[in-house]
Coordinates of C-alpha atoms in Angstrom, one line a residue:
X1 CA -27.2 -10.3 -39.2
X2 CA -24.3 -11.0 -36.9
X3 CA -24.1 -8.4 -34.1
X4 CA -21.0 -6.7 -33.0
X5 CA -19.8 -7.0 -29.4
X6 CA -21.8 -5.2 -26.7
X7 CA -25.0 -5.9 -28.6
X8 CA -27.4 -8.7 -29.5
X9 CA -30.4 -9.5 -31.7
X10 CA -32.8 -12.4 -31.1
X11 CA -34.9 -11.9 -34.3
X12 CA -33.6 -13.6 -37.4
X13 CA -33.5 -11.3 -40.4
X14 CA -33.4 -8.1 -38.4
X15 CA -31.2 -5.3 -39.8
X16 CA -30.2 -3.7 -36.5
X17 CA -28.9 -4.9 -33.2
X18 CA -29.9 -4.1 -29.7
X19 CA -27.3 -2.6 -27.3
X20 CA -26.7 -4.4 -24.1
X21 CA -28.1 -2.6 -21.0
X22 CA -25.8 -0.2 -19.2
X23 CA -25.4 -2.3 -16.1
X24 CA -24.4 -5.4 -18.2
X25 CA -22.6 -3.8 -21.1
X26 CA -20.4 -6.6 -22.6
X27 CA -21.3 -9.4 -25.0
X28 CA -19.3 -11.4 -27.5
X29 CA -19.8 -10.9 -31.3
X30 CA -22.8 -12.7 -32.7
X31 CA -24.9 -12.7 -29.5
X32 CA -28.6 -13.5 -30.0
X33 CA -30.0 -12.9 -26.5
X34 CA -29.7 -10.4 -23.7
X35 CA -28.6 -13.2 -21.4
X36 CA -25.2 -13.0 -23.3
X37 CA -24.7 -9.5 -21.9
X38 CA -22.3 -9.6 -18.9
X39 CA -20.6 -7.3 -16.5
X40 CA -17.2 -6.0 -17.3
X41 CA -16.4 -5.4 -13.6
X42 CA -18.2 -7.3 -10.9
X43 CA -21.9 -8.1 -10.8
X44 CA -22.9 -6.5 -7.6
X45 CA -25.5 -7.8 -5.1
X46 CA -27.8 -5.1 -6.1
X47 CA -27.9 -6.3 -9.7
X48 CA -25.5 -3.7 -11.2
X49 CA -22.0 -3.6 -12.6
X50 CA -19.6 -2.2 -10.1
X51 CA -15.8 -1.8 -10.7
X52 CA -13.1 -4.1 -9.4
X53 CA -10.2 -1.9 -8.3
X54 CA -6.8 -3.2 -9.0
X55 CA -3.3 -1.8 -8.8
X56 CA 0.3 -2.9 -9.3
X57 CA 1.7 -0.1 -7.2
X58 CA 1.9 -1.5 -3.7
X59 CA -0.7 1.0 -2.5
X60 CA -3.3 3.4 -3.9
X61 CA -5.8 6.0 -2.9
X62 CA -9.4 6.0 -4.1
X63 CA -12.3 8.5 -3.9
X64 CA -15.7 6.9 -3.8
X65 CA -19.4 7.8 -3.8
X66 CA -21.5 4.8 -3.1
X67 CA -25.3 4.8 -3.1
X68 CA -27.9 2.1 -2.9
X69 CA -30.2 4.1 -5.1
X70 CA -27.9 3.9 -8.2
X71 CA -27.7 0.1 -7.8
X72 CA -24.0 -0.1 -7.2
X73 CA -23.6 -1.2 -3.6
X74 CA -20.4 -3.4 -3.8
X75 CA -16.8 -2.5 -4.4
X76 CA -14.2 -5.2 -4.6
X77 CA -10.5 -4.4 -4.2
X78 CA -8.1 -6.9 -5.6
X79 CA -4.4 -6.0 -5.2
X80 CA -2.3 -8.5 -7.2
X81 CA -0.1 -10.9 -5.2
X82 CA -1.5 -9.6 -1.9
X83 CA -1.3 -11.7 1.3
X84 CA -1.8 -8.9 3.8
X85 CA -4.0 -5.8 3.3
X86 CA -4.3 -2.6 5.3
X87 CA -7.3 -0.3 4.7
X88 CA -7.6 3.3 6.1
X89 CA -10.4 5.8 5.7
X90 CA -8.7 9.2 6.2
X91 CA -11.9 11.0 5.3
X92 CA -15.4 9.7 5.2
X93 CA -18.9 11.3 5.3
X94 CA -22.1 9.4 5.6
X95 CA -25.7 10.3 6.0
X96 CA -26.2 9.2 9.6
X97 CA -29.8 8.0 9.2
X98 CA -29.4 4.6 7.6
X99 CA -25.8 4.5 6.3
X100 CA -23.9 1.3 7.0
X101 CA -20.7 -0.1 5.7
X102 CA -19.8 -3.8 5.7
X103 CA -16.1 -4.7 5.1
X104 CA -15.3 -8.3 4.2
X105 CA -12.1 -10.1 3.4
X106 CA -11.9 -13.1 1.2
X107 CA -9.6 -15.4 -0.7
X108 CA -11.0 -15.3 -4.2
X109 CA -12.3 -12.7 -6.7
X110 CA -16.1 -12.7 -6.3
X111 CA -15.8 -13.5 -2.6
X112 CA -17.5 -16.9 -2.9
X113 CA -15.3 -18.7 -0.5
X114 CA -13.6 -18.1 2.9
X115 CA -15.3 -14.8 3.5
X116 CA -14.7 -13.0 6.8
X117 CA -16.6 -10.0 8.2
X118 CA -14.1 -7.4 9.3
X119 CA -16.4 -4.6 10.2
X120 CA -20.1 -3.7 10.3
X121 CA -20.0 0.1 10.7
X122 CA -22.7 2.7 11.1
X123 CA -21.8 6.4 10.9
X124 CA -18.2 5.4 10.1
X125 CA -15.7 7.9 11.7
X126 CA -12.8 9.3 9.7
X127 CA -9.6 7.5 10.6
X128 CA -11.2 4.0 10.7
X129 CA -8.4 1.4 10.2
X130 CA -8.7 -2.3 9.3
X131 CA -6.3 -5.1 8.5
X132 CA -6.6 -8.6 7.0
X133 CA -4.4 -11.4 5.8
X134 CA -6.4 -11.8 2.6
X135 CA -6.3 -11.4 -1.1
X136 CA -9.5 -9.4 -1.6
X137 CA -11.3 -6.7 0.3
X138 CA -15.0 -6.1 -0.3
X139 CA -17.0 -3.0 0.7
X140 CA -20.8 -3.3 0.9
X141 CA -22.2 0.2 1.2
X142 CA -25.7 -0.5 2.5
X143 CA -27.9 -3.4 3.6
X144 CA -31.1 -1.4 3.7
X145 CA -33.5 -0.7 0.8
X146 CA -33.5 3.1 1.4
X147 CA -30.9 5.2 -0.3
X148 CA -27.7 5.5 1.7
X149 CA -24.8 7.8 0.7
X150 CA -21.1 7.4 1.4
X151 CA -18.6 10.0 0.2
X152 CA -14.9 9.8 1.1
X153 CA -11.5 8.4 0.4
X154 CA -9.6 5.3 1.4
X155 CA -5.9 4.4 1.4
X156 CA -4.9 0.8 0.7
X157 CA -1.6 -0.9 1.4
X158 CA -0.6 -4.4 0.9
X159 CA 2.4 -6.7 0.9
X160 CA 3.1 -10.1 -0.7
X161 CA 3.9 -11.6 2.7
X162 CA 1.5 -12.3 5.5
X163 CA 1.4 -10.1 8.6
X164 CA 2.2 -11.5 12.1
X165 CA -0.6 -10.0 14.2
X166 CA -1.2 -11.0 17.8
X167 CA -4.2 -8.6 18.1
X168 CA -5.3 -5.5 16.1
X169 CA -3.5 -2.5 17.6
X170 CA -3.2 1.1 16.5
X171 CA -1.3 4.2 17.8
X172 CA -1.6 7.7 16.4
X173 CA 1.4 9.9 17.0
X174 CA 2.1 13.6 16.6
X175 CA 5.5 15.3 16.4
X176 CA 5.3 16.1 20.2
X177 CA 4.8 12.4 21.2
X178 CA 7.5 10.1 22.6
X179 CA 8.2 8.3 19.3
X180 CA 11.0 6.0 20.6
X181 CA 8.9 4.9 23.5
X182 CA 5.9 4.1 21.3
X183 CA 8.1 1.9 19.0
X184 CA 9.6 0.0 21.9
X185 CA 6.2 -0.7 23.5
X186 CA 4.5 -1.7 20.2
X187 CA 3.6 -5.4 19.9
X188 CA 3.7 -7.5 16.8
X189 CA 1.2 -6.2 14.2
X190 CA 0.9 -2.7 15.6
X191 CA 0.0 0.1 13.2
X192 CA 1.6 3.4 14.1
X193 CA -0.1 6.2 12.2
X194 CA 1.7 9.6 12.0
X195 CA 0.1 13.0 12.0
X196 CA 1.7 15.5 9.7
X197 CA 4.7 17.4 11.0
X198 CA 8.5 17.5 11.4
X199 CA 9.8 14.8 13.7
X200 CA 13.3 16.1 14.7
X201 CA 15.4 14.1 17.2
X202 CA 13.4 10.9 16.7
X203 CA 16.1 8.8 15.1
X204 CA 18.2 5.9 16.4
X205 CA 15.2 3.5 16.7
X206 CA 15.7 -0.3 17.1
X207 CA 12.9 -2.4 15.6
X208 CA 12.6 -6.2 16.2
X209 CA 8.8 -6.6 15.9
X210 CA 6.4 -6.5 13.0
X211 CA 5.0 -2.9 12.7
X212 CA 3.4 -0.6 10.2
X213 CA 4.5 3.0 10.2
X214 CA 2.3 5.2 7.9
X215 CA 1.2 8.7 7.3
X216 CA -2.4 9.6 7.9
X217 CA -4.1 11.1 4.9
X218 CA -1.3 13.6 3.8
X219 CA 1.5 11.7 2.1
X220 CA 3.9 14.6 1.9
X221 CA 3.6 15.9 5.5
X222 CA 5.7 13.5 7.6
X223 CA 9.4 14.4 7.9
X224 CA 12.1 12.9 10.0
X225 CA 15.3 14.9 10.3
X226 CA 18.2 12.9 11.8
X227 CA 20.4 16.0 11.7
X228 CA 23.5 14.1 10.5
X229 CA 23.8 12.4 13.9
X230 CA 22.3 8.9 13.6
X231 CA 20.4 6.6 11.3
X232 CA 16.6 6.6 11.4
X233 CA 16.0 2.9 12.1
X234 CA 17.7 -0.4 12.5
X235 CA 15.4 -3.3 11.6
X236 CA 16.4 -6.8 12.7
X237 CA 14.4 -10.0 11.8
X238 CA 11.1 -8.1 11.5
X239 CA 8.3 -7.5 9.0
X240 CA 7.9 -3.8 8.6
X241 CA 5.9 -1.5 6.3
X242 CA 7.0 2.2 5.9
X243 CA 4.5 4.4 4.1
X244 CA 4.5 8.0 3.2
X245 CA 7.4 9.3 5.2
X246 CA 10.4 11.5 4.3
X247 CA 13.8 11.1 6.0
X248 CA 16.6 13.7 5.9
X249 CA 20.2 13.5 6.9
X250 CA 20.5 10.1 8.4
X251 CA 24.0 9.2 9.3
X252 CA 26.1 6.3 10.6
X253 CA 29.8 5.4 10.6
X254 CA 28.8 1.8 9.7
X255 CA 26.0 0.6 7.4
X256 CA 22.7 2.2 6.4
X257 CA 22.6 6.0 6.8
X258 CA 18.8 6.0 7.0
X259 CA 17.8 2.3 7.3
X260 CA 19.8 -0.8 8.3
X261 CA 17.9 -4.0 7.6
X262 CA 19.2 -7.5 8.5
X263 CA 18.7 -11.1 9.7
X264 CA 15.8 -12.2 7.5
X265 CA 13.7 -9.0 7.8
X266 CA 11.0 -8.3 5.2
X267 CA 10.5 -4.5 4.6
X268 CA 8.1 -2.9 2.3
X269 CA 8.8 0.8 1.6
X270 CA 6.0 2.7 -0.1
X271 CA 5.8 6.4 -1.1
X272 CA 8.8 7.3 1.0
X273 CA 11.7 9.7 0.3
X274 CA 15.3 9.5 1.6
X275 CA 17.5 12.5 1.1
X276 CA 21.1 13.4 2.0
X277 CA 21.8 10.2 4.1
X278 CA 25.3 9.0 4.6
X279 CA 27.1 5.8 5.8
X280 CA 30.8 5.4 6.5
X281 CA 30.7 1.9 5.0
X282 CA 27.8 0.6 2.9
X283 CA 24.3 1.8 2.0
X284 CA 24.1 5.5 2.0
X285 CA 20.3 5.5 2.4
X286 CA 19.4 1.8 2.8
X287 CA 21.6 -1.2 3.9
X288 CA 20.1 -4.7 3.5
X289 CA 21.7 -8.0 4.4
X290 CA 20.0 -11.4 4.3
X291 CA 16.6 -9.7 3.9
X292 CA 13.9 -8.8 1.4
X293 CA 13.2 -5.2 0.6
X294 CA 10.4 -3.8 -1.6
X295 CA 10.5 -0.3 -3.0
X296 CA 7.3 0.9 -4.6
X297 CA 5.1 3.8 -5.8
X298 CA 7.3 6.9 -6.0
X299 CA 10.1 6.0 -3.5
X300 CA 12.9 8.4 -4.1
X301 CA 16.5 8.1 -2.8
X302 CA 18.6 11.2 -3.5
X303 CA 21.8 12.9 -2.6
X304 CA 23.1 10.0 -0.4
X305 CA 26.7 8.7 -0.1
X306 CA 28.6 5.7 1.1
X307 CA 31.7 3.7 0.3
X308 CA 29.7 1.0 -1.5
X309 CA 26.1 1.5 -2.6
X310 CA 25.6 5.3 -2.4
X311 CA 21.8 4.8 -2.5
X312 CA 21.2 1.2 -1.6
X313 CA 23.4 -1.7 -0.6
X314 CA 21.8 -5.2 -1.0
X315 CA 23.6 -8.5 0.0
X316 CA 22.3 -12.1 0.3
X317 CA 18.6 -11.5 -0.1
X318 CA 16.2 -9.8 -2.5
X319 CA 15.5 -6.2 -3.8
X320 CA 12.3 -5.3 -5.7
X321 CA 11.7 -1.9 -7.1
X322 CA 8.7 -0.9 -9.2
X323 CA 6.2 1.9 -10.0
X324 CA 8.3 5.1 -10.4
X325 CA 11.2 4.5 -8.0
X326 CA 13.9 7.1 -8.5
X327 CA 17.6 7.0 -7.4
X328 CA 19.2 10.3 -8.2
X329 CA 22.6 12.0 -7.5
X330 CA 23.8 9.3 -5.1
X331 CA 27.5 8.7 -4.8
X332 CA 29.8 5.9 -3.8
X333 CA 33.5 6.5 -3.1
X334 CA 34.3 2.9 -4.2
X335 CA 31.5 1.2 -6.2
X336 CA 27.7 1.2 -6.8
X337 CA 26.7 4.8 -7.0
X338 CA 22.9 4.1 -7.1
X339 CA 22.8 0.5 -6.0
X340 CA 25.4 -2.1 -5.1
X341 CA 24.1 -5.7 -5.0
X342 CA 25.7 -9.1 -4.5
X343 CA 24.4 -12.6 -4.1
X344 CA 20.9 -11.2 -4.3
X345 CA 17.7 -11.6 -6.4
X346 CA 16.9 -8.3 -8.1
X347 CA 13.5 -7.5 -9.7
X348 CA 13.1 -4.0 -11.2
X349 CA 10.3 -2.7 -13.4
X350 CA 11.0 -0.5 -16.4
X351 CA 9.7 2.6 -14.5
X352 CA 12.7 2.6 -12.1
X353 CA 15.0 5.5 -13.0
X354 CA 18.7 6.0 -12.3
X355 CA 19.8 9.6 -12.7
X356 CA 23.2 11.2 -12.1
X357 CA 24.5 8.5 -9.7
X358 CA 28.3 8.2 -9.6
X359 CA 31.1 6.1 -8.2
X360 CA 34.9 6.4 -8.0

């Protein structure tokens, strides 16, 4: 008989088929040998099927429990169109006896070529932070034969453009720290990780170097209130990632109530919220000229106002928006209640929502 998929039968004339083993569950219809059974995810070094994590969201969180004893000791993370990957471990618990974690970066699924060891960690502390200009990240949960247990979460960020990094640097800030000083002192490639809290009076920042500004663990606990006095940040000619922050009441009489982006900057905005920002001219929340801006995974722009582009103003560059971006109740006194764009490449997914925006 001809077997269905996920099964096989080597004996001719048999009336039943044999299911493929759990660690190699897939086979094509009509398979006659167990060797036809393959792994749906990735065939791990320990001989088991382990998942390949993918996402189209620009970032994701993942909870994991890895053990050598269950045979699944490898986890491959393959963000699509990634050139630069950031990996955080906000929480991680290990058994301190034999637990080890290897982190590799590579340029191909399966990590068969151009593999680089990023970290060889024992007793990994929470808050561990890694970066690579790569397409795939591989986690190997143990090298020993004894059972080793890892329980925790990681946060993953990536962009489609490579990251200019002179040397790995990281600063962790709280609401009481001198935010502006830390930004001005940061070198190219610095990651600034923010502890939860309300950051009042920390606006009016000039950014000309490549930096990552991200929340640590709690994605809803980082708030900047510009108190209707100045914009949060002016980004000029830099590659910047903003992750997990909320901005209230940014203001300028010119362009970009919350953010002004110009001169061939590349800015990726992930899981951020902009509310009640205002500009006297263009871009109530975000102004972009001759630059590339990516909005992803739950970015919301609400209640902002400008003459053109109540939410976003985009000119001579590119604007990408995907994975549940929302522009709501923004207003332009001239044109473009939600977005005003000219001479620009626009790429929006079907999940982007425009709600109640208006223009006069």
